[in-house]
Coordinates of C-alpha atoms in Angstrom, one line a residue:
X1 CA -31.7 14.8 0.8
X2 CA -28.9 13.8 3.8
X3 CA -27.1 12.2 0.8
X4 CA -26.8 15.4 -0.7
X5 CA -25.3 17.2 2.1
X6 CA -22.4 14.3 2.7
X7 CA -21.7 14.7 -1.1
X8 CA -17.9 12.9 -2.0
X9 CA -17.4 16.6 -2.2
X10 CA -17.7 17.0 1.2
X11 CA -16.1 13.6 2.4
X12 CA -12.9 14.1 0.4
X13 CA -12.7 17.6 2.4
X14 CA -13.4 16.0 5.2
X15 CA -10.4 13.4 5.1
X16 CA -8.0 15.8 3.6
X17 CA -7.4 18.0 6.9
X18 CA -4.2 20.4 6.1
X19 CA -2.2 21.6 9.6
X20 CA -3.7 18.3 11.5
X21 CA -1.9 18.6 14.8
X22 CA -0.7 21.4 17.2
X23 CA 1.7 24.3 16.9
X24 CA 5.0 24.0 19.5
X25 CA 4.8 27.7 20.1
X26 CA 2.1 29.3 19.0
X27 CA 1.1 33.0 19.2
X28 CA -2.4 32.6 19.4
X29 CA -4.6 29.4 20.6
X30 CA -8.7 29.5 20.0
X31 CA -10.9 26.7 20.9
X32 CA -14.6 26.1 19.9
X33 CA -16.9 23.5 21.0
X34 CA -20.8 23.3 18.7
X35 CA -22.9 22.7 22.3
X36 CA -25.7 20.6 20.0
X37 CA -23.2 18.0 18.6
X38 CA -20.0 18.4 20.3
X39 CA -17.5 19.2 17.7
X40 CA -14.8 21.1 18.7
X41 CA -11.8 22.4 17.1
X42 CA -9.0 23.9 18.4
X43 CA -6.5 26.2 16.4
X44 CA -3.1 27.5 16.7
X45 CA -1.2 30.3 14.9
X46 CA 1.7 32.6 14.6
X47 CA 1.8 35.7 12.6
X48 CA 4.1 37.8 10.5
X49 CA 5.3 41.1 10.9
X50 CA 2.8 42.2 8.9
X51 CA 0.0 40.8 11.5
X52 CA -0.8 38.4 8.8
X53 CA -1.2 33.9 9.4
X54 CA 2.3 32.6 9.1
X55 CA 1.8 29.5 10.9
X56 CA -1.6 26.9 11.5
X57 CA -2.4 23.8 13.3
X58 CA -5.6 22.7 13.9
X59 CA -7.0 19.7 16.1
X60 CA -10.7 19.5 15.1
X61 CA -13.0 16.9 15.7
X62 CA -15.9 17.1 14.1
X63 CA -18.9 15.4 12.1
X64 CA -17.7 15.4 8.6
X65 CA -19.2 19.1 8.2
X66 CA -17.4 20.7 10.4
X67 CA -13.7 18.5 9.5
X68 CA -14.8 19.5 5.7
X69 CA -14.9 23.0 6.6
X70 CA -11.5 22.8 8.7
X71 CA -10.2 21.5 5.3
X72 CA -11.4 24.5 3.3
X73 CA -9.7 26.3 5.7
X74 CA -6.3 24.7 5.8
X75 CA -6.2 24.7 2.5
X76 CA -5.8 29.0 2.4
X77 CA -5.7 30.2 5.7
X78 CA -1.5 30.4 5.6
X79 CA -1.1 34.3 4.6
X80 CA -4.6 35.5 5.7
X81 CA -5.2 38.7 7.6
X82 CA -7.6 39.2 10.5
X83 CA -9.6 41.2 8.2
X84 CA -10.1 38.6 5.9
X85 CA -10.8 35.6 8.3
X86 CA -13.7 37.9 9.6
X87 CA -15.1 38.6 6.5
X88 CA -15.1 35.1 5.2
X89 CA -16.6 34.0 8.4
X90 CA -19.3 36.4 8.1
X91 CA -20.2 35.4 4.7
X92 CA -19.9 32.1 5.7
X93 CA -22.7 32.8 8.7
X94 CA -24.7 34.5 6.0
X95 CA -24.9 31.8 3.5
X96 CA -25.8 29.1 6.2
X97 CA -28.1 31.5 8.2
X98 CA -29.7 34.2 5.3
X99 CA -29.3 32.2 1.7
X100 CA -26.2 34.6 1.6
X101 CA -23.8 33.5 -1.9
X102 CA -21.1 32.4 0.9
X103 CA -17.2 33.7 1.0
X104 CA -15.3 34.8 -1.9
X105 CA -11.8 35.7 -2.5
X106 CA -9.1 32.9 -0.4
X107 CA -11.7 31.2 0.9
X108 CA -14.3 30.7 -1.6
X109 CA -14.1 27.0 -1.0
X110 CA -16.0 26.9 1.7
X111 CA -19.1 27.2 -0.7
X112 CA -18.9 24.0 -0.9
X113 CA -20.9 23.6 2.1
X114 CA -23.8 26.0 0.7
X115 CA -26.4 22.7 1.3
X116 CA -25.5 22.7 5.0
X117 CA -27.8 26.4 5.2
X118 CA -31.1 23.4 5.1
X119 CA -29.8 21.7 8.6
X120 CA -29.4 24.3 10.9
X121 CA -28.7 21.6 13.6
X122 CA -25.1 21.4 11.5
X123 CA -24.3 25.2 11.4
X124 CA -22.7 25.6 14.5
X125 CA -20.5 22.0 13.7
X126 CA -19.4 24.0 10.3
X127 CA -18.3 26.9 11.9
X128 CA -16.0 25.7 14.7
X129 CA -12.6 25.8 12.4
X130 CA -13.3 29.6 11.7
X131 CA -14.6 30.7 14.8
X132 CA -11.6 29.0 16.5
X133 CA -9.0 30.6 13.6
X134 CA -10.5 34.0 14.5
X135 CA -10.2 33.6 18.3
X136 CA -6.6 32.6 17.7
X137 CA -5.6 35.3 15.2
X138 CA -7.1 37.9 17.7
X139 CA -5.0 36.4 21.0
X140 CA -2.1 36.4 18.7
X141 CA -2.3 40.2 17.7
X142 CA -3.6 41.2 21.2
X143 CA -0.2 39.4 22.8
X144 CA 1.8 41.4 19.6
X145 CA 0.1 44.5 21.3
X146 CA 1.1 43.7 24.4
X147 CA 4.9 43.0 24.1
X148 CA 5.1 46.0 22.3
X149 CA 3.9 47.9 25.2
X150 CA 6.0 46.0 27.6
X151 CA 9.1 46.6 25.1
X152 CA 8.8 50.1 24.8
X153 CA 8.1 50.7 28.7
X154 CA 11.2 48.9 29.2
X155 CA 13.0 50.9 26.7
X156 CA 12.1 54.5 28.6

C-alpha cells in the first residue's frame, strides 16, 4: 500500500518544485513546520494591485508528500487570490481529513495526493506549502492595509 502513496505520480511532483528559492523583497513571508515529521516550508509573495499572487518562492523541505504538494502549488499559485488559496486549502483539509473530492478549479492538481487521506501521520507534511502560501498572502495584504493607512495619514 506505501507504494501506492509514493506513486511516480507523486515523485515526479516531488522533484519538479516551481519557485525553488527565496523572494529578494517579498510582501509577505509564511513559514510552517509539520511537528510529527519536521517538514517545513517556507513561502514568499508579492501581490498585484488587485490583491492577487504576482510573485512566489518557496523553500520547502519536506518528505516527498509535502515537496509534491509544494509542486502542485507552484505550478498555479502565480495569479491566485486569497480567496482562492483558502478555499483550495480547505478542500484540500477535507479530502485528507473527511473523504472530501479535494480542490477544484487552479488547483485541482493537488488531487493527486487523494491516497495521502489513509496516512494521517502525512497530513500535516502535505499541507505545509498551502498553509505557508496562506500565511504569506495574508501578511502581504495586511502590510498593503497598513501602508495605505500610513499613506493617507500622511497625506491629511
Amino acid at each position: 500500500m506505501i507504494d501506492e502513496l509514493y506513486s511516480a505520480r507523486i515523485l515526479k511532483l516531488a522533484a519538479n518544485l516551481p519557485y525553488s528559492g527565496r523572494l529578494a523583497a517579498p510582501e509577505g513571508t509564511g513559514e510552517r513546520v509539520a511537528k510529527l515529521c519536521g517538514s517545513r516550508a517556507i513561502v514568499d509573495v508579492t501581490l498585484d494591485d488587485t490583491g492577487h499572487v504576482a510573485s512566489f518562492a518557496q523553500d520547502v523541505k519536506a518528505c516527498a508528500l509535502g515537496q509534491a504538494a509544494a509542486g502542485v502549488l507552484g505550478e498555479v499559485v502565480i495569479g491566485a487570490s486569497l480567496d482562492e488559496i483558502i478555499v483550495a486549502r480547505d478542500a484540500m483539509s477535507a479530502m485528507l481529513k473527511t473523504g472530501g473530492e479535494g480542490p477544484t478549479g487552479r488547483f485541482e492538481g493537488l488531487r493527486a495526493l487523494k491516497q495521502v487521506a489513509d496516512y494521517p501521520a502525512r497530513h500535516a507534511s502535505t499541507m505545509v506549502a498551502i498553509e505557508a502560501t496562506l500565511d504569506a498572502v495574508r501578511q502581504a495584504m495586511a502590510r498593503d492595509r497598513a501602508d495605505t493607512r500610513t499613506s493617507l495619514a500622511g497625506a491629511a
